[in-house]
Tab-separated table of C-alpha atoms in Angstrom:
chain	number	residue	atom	x	y	z
A	713	UNK	CA	94.871	83.462	116.134
A	714	UNK	CA	93.237	81.972	112.960
A	715	UNK	CA	95.173	84.517	110.890
A	716	UNK	CA	98.479	83.414	112.428
A	717	UNK	CA	97.614	79.755	111.839
A	718	UNK	CA	96.748	80.506	108.205
A	719	UNK	CA	100.043	82.329	107.623
A	720	UNK	CA	101.952	79.480	109.280
A	721	UNK	CA	100.205	76.960	107.025
A	722	UNK	CA	101.051	79.005	103.916
A	723	UNK	CA	104.731	79.195	104.921
A	724	UNK	CA	104.833	75.441	105.543
A	725	UNK	CA	103.037	74.589	102.303
A	726	UNK	CA	104.994	76.568	99.720
A	727	UNK	CA	107.910	78.991	99.692
A	728	UNK	CA	106.584	80.667	96.543
A	729	UNK	CA	103.122	81.120	98.036
A	730	UNK	CA	104.621	82.560	101.223
A	731	UNK	CA	106.746	84.946	99.160
A	732	UNK	CA	103.706	86.163	97.229
A	733	UNK	CA	101.721	86.710	100.426
A	734	UNK	CA	104.606	88.625	101.995
A	735	UNK	CA	105.025	90.717	98.843
A	736	UNK	CA	101.317	91.576	98.890
A	737	UNK	CA	101.438	92.573	102.560
A	738	UNK	CA	104.607	94.615	102.021
A	739	UNK	CA	103.012	96.452	99.096
A	740	UNK	CA	99.882	97.165	101.145
A	741	UNK	CA	101.942	98.535	104.037
A	742	UNK	CA	104.033	100.721	101.745
A	743	UNK	CA	100.899	102.090	100.083
A	744	UNK	CA	99.358	102.913	103.466
A	745	UNK	CA	102.545	104.588	104.681
A	746	UNK	CA	102.841	106.417	101.360
A	747	UNK	CA	99.353	107.844	101.877
A	748	UNK	CA	100.322	109.028	105.372
A	749	UNK	CA	103.486	110.639	103.984
A	750	UNK	CA	101.542	112.446	101.238
A	751	UNK	CA	99.064	113.795	103.789
A	752	UNK	CA	102.010	114.940	105.900
A	753	UNK	CA	103.507	116.903	103.012
A	754	UNK	CA	100.091	118.457	102.359
A	755	UNK	CA	100.014	119.554	106.002
A	756	UNK	CA	103.507	121.023	105.681
A	757	UNK	CA	102.346	122.908	102.583
A	758	UNK	CA	99.537	124.385	104.686
A	759	UNK	CA	102.094	125.601	107.229
A	760	UNK	CA	101.422	122.944	109.883
A	761	UNK	CA	105.059	122.742	110.988
A	762	UNK	CA	104.797	123.602	114.678
A	763	UNK	CA	105.465	120.024	115.752
A	764	UNK	CA	108.571	119.863	113.559
A	765	UNK	CA	110.308	122.794	115.235
A	766	UNK	CA	113.305	121.627	117.333
A	767	UNK	CA	112.017	123.289	120.488
A	768	UNK	CA	108.769	121.324	120.182
A	769	UNK	CA	109.996	118.073	118.638
A	770	UNK	CA	112.563	117.546	121.410
A	771	UNK	CA	110.429	118.948	124.227
A	772	UNK	CA	110.822	116.909	127.399
A	773	UNK	CA	113.952	115.157	126.161
A	774	UNK	CA	116.959	114.607	128.401
A	775	UNK	CA	120.548	113.524	127.899
A	776	UNK	CA	120.612	110.811	130.568
A	777	UNK	CA	123.072	108.095	129.515
A	778	UNK	CA	120.721	105.246	130.376
A	779	UNK	CA	117.734	106.774	128.607
A	780	UNK	CA	119.793	107.196	125.440
A	781	UNK	CA	120.550	103.477	125.543
A	782	UNK	CA	116.858	102.636	125.937
A	783	UNK	CA	116.030	105.008	123.083
A	784	UNK	CA	118.357	102.941	120.905
A	785	UNK	CA	116.219	99.910	121.766
A	786	UNK	CA	113.136	101.619	120.348
A	787	UNK	CA	114.954	102.644	117.179
A	788	UNK	CA	116.476	99.201	116.645
A	789	UNK	CA	113.094	97.581	117.295
A	790	UNK	CA	111.419	99.795	114.694
A	791	UNK	CA	114.060	99.081	112.064
A	792	UNK	CA	114.503	95.431	113.011
A	793	UNK	CA	114.185	92.690	110.433
A	794	UNK	CA	117.227	93.421	108.301
A	795	UNK	CA	119.184	90.616	109.994
A	796	UNK	CA	116.522	88.053	109.098
A	797	UNK	CA	117.465	88.375	105.435
A	798	UNK	CA	120.392	86.068	106.198
A	799	UNK	CA	117.987	83.235	106.996
A	800	UNK	CA	116.671	83.013	103.420
A	801	UNK	CA	120.015	82.380	101.735
A	802	UNK	CA	119.081	78.739	101.056
A	803	UNK	CA	116.020	79.865	99.108
A	804	UNK	CA	117.791	82.549	97.070
A	805	UNK	CA	119.243	82.318	93.580
A	806	UNK	CA	122.871	83.485	93.609
A	807	UNK	CA	122.793	84.524	97.297
A	808	UNK	CA	126.303	86.004	97.231
A	809	UNK	CA	125.077	88.510	94.671
A	810	UNK	CA	121.420	88.985	95.624
A	811	UNK	CA	121.673	89.010	99.439
A	812	UNK	CA	123.887	92.141	99.576
A	813	UNK	CA	121.561	93.766	97.052
A	814	UNK	CA	118.529	92.963	99.192
A	815	UNK	CA	120.187	94.459	102.277
A	816	UNK	CA	121.502	97.550	100.482
A	817	UNK	CA	118.136	98.248	98.827
A	818	UNK	CA	115.809	97.431	101.733
A	819	UNK	CA	117.584	99.333	104.513
A	820	UNK	CA	117.499	102.779	102.820
A	821	UNK	CA	113.866	102.250	101.762
A	822	UNK	CA	112.755	101.339	105.289
A	823	UNK	CA	114.773	104.207	106.791
A	824	UNK	CA	113.379	106.832	104.411
A	825	UNK	CA	109.785	105.593	104.725
A	826	UNK	CA	109.905	105.474	108.544
A	827	UNK	CA	111.506	108.901	108.866
A	828	UNK	CA	109.009	110.511	106.491
A	829	UNK	CA	106.110	108.756	108.243
A	830	UNK	CA	107.209	110.132	111.602
A	831	UNK	CA	107.555	113.598	110.084
A	832	UNK	CA	103.997	113.236	108.819
A	833	UNK	CA	102.833	112.282	112.314
A	834	UNK	CA	104.446	115.389	113.775
A	835	UNK	CA	102.546	117.656	111.379
A	836	UNK	CA	99.336	116.647	113.150
A	837	UNK	CA	100.314	115.286	116.567
A	838	UNK	CA	102.658	116.475	119.283
A	839	UNK	CA	105.008	113.947	120.935
A	840	UNK	CA	102.609	113.724	123.894
A	841	UNK	CA	99.667	113.168	121.558
A	842	UNK	CA	101.535	110.381	119.771
A	843	UNK	CA	102.074	108.560	123.054
A	844	UNK	CA	98.446	108.876	124.162
A	845	UNK	CA	96.465	108.863	120.924
A	846	UNK	CA	94.670	105.689	119.888
A	847	UNK	CA	95.205	106.737	116.274
A	848	UNK	CA	98.870	105.742	116.344
A	849	UNK	CA	99.885	102.149	115.647
A	850	UNK	CA	101.832	101.938	118.918
A	851	UNK	CA	98.583	101.232	120.762
A	852	UNK	CA	97.803	98.333	118.446
A	853	UNK	CA	101.171	96.771	119.250
A	854	UNK	CA	100.477	97.020	122.972
A	855	UNK	CA	97.152	95.233	122.556
A	856	UNK	CA	98.749	92.639	120.298
A	857	UNK	CA	101.435	91.630	122.751
A	858	UNK	CA	99.115	91.993	125.768
A	859	UNK	CA	102.096	91.759	128.129
A	860	UNK	CA	102.049	95.302	129.394
A	861	UNK	CA	100.059	98.523	129.265
A	862	UNK	CA	103.239	100.301	128.159
A	863	UNK	CA	104.572	99.568	124.679
A	864	UNK	CA	108.058	100.719	125.683
A	865	UNK	CA	108.224	98.076	128.408
A	866	UNK	CA	107.321	95.482	125.784
A	867	UNK	CA	110.056	96.794	123.478
A	868	UNK	CA	112.623	96.800	126.299
A	869	UNK	CA	112.200	93.204	127.436
A	870	UNK	CA	111.833	91.939	123.869
A	871	UNK	CA	114.941	93.824	122.737
A	872	UNK	CA	116.926	92.739	125.795
A	873	UNK	CA	116.761	89.017	125.114
A	874	UNK	CA	116.963	89.603	121.356
A	875	UNK	CA	120.289	91.441	121.591
A	876	UNK	CA	121.544	89.075	124.281
A	877	UNK	CA	120.993	86.129	121.938
A	878	UNK	CA	122.589	87.994	119.026
A	879	UNK	CA	125.663	88.831	121.130
A	880	UNK	CA	126.001	85.201	122.237
A	881	UNK	CA	125.711	84.016	118.625
A	882	UNK	CA	128.474	86.378	117.457
A	883	UNK	CA	130.693	85.372	120.392
A	884	UNK	CA	130.110	81.731	119.441
A	885	UNK	CA	131.221	82.375	115.865
A	886	UNK	CA	134.362	84.152	117.064
A	887	UNK	CA	135.100	81.202	119.363
A	888	UNK	CA	134.754	78.801	116.433
A	889	UNK	CA	137.069	80.990	114.378
A	890	UNK	CA	139.656	80.715	117.164
A	891	UNK	CA	139.199	76.998	117.924
A	892	UNK	CA	138.610	75.732	114.373
A	893	UNK	CA	140.318	78.098	111.939
A	894	UNK	CA	140.448	75.371	109.276
A	895	UNK	CA	136.659	75.323	108.747
A	896	UNK	CA	135.398	76.598	105.416
A	897	UNK	CA	133.944	80.098	105.737
A	898	UNK	CA	132.277	81.482	102.600
A	899	UNK	CA	132.001	84.956	104.132
A	900	UNK	CA	134.976	86.391	106.015
A	901	UNK	CA	135.330	89.802	107.675
A	902	UNK	CA	137.953	91.604	109.708
A	903	UNK	CA	137.836	90.509	113.363
A	904	UNK	CA	137.376	94.138	114.452
A	905	UNK	CA	133.882	94.185	112.920
A	906	UNK	CA	132.347	91.396	115.074
A	907	UNK	CA	134.257	92.621	118.149
A	908	UNK	CA	132.812	96.128	117.713
A	909	UNK	CA	129.355	94.671	117.159
A	910	UNK	CA	129.547	92.563	120.329
A	911	UNK	CA	130.682	95.593	122.345
A	912	UNK	CA	127.682	97.554	121.056
A	913	UNK	CA	125.379	94.664	122.021
A	914	UNK	CA	126.919	94.479	125.504
A	915	UNK	CA	126.380	98.225	125.920
A	916	UNK	CA	122.675	97.820	125.154
A	917	UNK	CA	122.386	94.804	127.473
A	918	UNK	CA	124.159	96.444	130.436
A	919	UNK	CA	122.191	99.688	130.101
A	920	UNK	CA	118.947	97.735	129.921
A	921	UNK	CA	119.745	95.750	133.091
A	922	UNK	CA	120.654	98.994	134.849
A	923	UNK	CA	117.572	100.987	133.819
A	924	UNK	CA	114.864	98.307	133.486
A	925	UNK	CA	115.706	95.286	135.671
A	926	UNK	CA	112.096	94.042	135.739
A	927	UNK	CA	111.831	93.893	131.949
A	928	UNK	CA	115.223	92.168	131.803
A	929	UNK	CA	113.995	89.594	134.303
A	930	UNK	CA	111.046	88.892	132.005
A	931	UNK	CA	113.508	88.542	129.139
A	932	UNK	CA	115.535	85.992	131.104
A	933	UNK	CA	112.312	84.128	131.827
A	934	UNK	CA	111.459	83.980	128.137
A	935	UNK	CA	114.936	82.620	127.356
A	936	UNK	CA	114.595	80.045	130.155
A	937	UNK	CA	111.495	78.585	128.496
A	938	UNK	CA	113.797	77.209	125.812
A	939	UNK	CA	115.882	75.173	128.279
A	940	UNK	CA	113.413	72.240	128.579
A	941	UNK	CA	113.053	72.180	124.792
A	942	UNK	CA	116.850	72.077	124.409
A	943	UNK	CA	117.206	69.174	126.820
A	944	UNK	CA	114.322	67.338	125.171
A	945	UNK	CA	115.477	67.868	121.601
A	946	UNK	CA	119.291	67.909	121.899
A	947	UNK	CA	120.527	66.412	125.157
A	948	UNK	CA	118.122	63.459	125.214
A	949	UNK	CA	119.895	61.280	122.646
A	950	UNK	CA	118.297	57.875	123.328
A	951	UNK	CA	114.702	58.790	122.517
A	952	UNK	CA	112.277	55.943	121.774
A	953	UNK	CA	112.072	55.093	118.093
A	954	UNK	CA	108.378	55.947	117.868
A	955	UNK	CA	109.080	59.409	119.306
A	956	UNK	CA	111.921	60.028	116.853
A	957	UNK	CA	109.689	59.017	113.950
A	958	UNK	CA	106.953	61.346	115.186
A	959	UNK	CA	109.413	64.248	115.418
A	960	UNK	CA	110.842	63.560	111.954
A	961	UNK	CA	107.361	63.320	110.446
A	962	UNK	CA	106.497	66.786	111.796
A	963	UNK	CA	109.726	68.384	110.624
């Protein structure tokens, strides 16, 4: 908890300081993953490729439609974060030029590093070992969230409400485009792109409700915790002056 409070304080104090801290952490993570990847290639050079063979790598897999949808959750969770680049446009210099560059550069790097890291894992561990070994970071995530003894349950209910909120946000933007076409829109795309994206989100949401209703219920509960905050901050318009001043002073 003190670490989280310290990082929050740094982000509130200075954008530049927060950027430097994030750059340092990103470099440290890439160096650690690079070391794992190098060790993996050394193992491959020694002939330790049994776990990479298709018959072993996909052992125990099935083609169930619902399980494929849940597998997408895990992949999207692992590669998540790309969409948060849009939130820093106000802090960027020439965002129309640099934001696409950041997305185009970061996504391939993350994809290549994650794929090579998983290949390195498979040179030493079998799929079953990866799920049970304390040496894999998945166990750390389970302890961190402390919601469940199964990391995949954590991923499912987190991803459910995440993609539900994303779908609702995209639907809201399409509604505004229909109701208020005269609004200025710096970035415009073909309507088929957001429609396709919403359909993909709905697929993930429906499959999740079908296969993991308990986790989805937890996701709904997490979303519901924001309702009192919404009514307090948005719907309650005639707040006392002292309360408004207190809120403004904190924000």
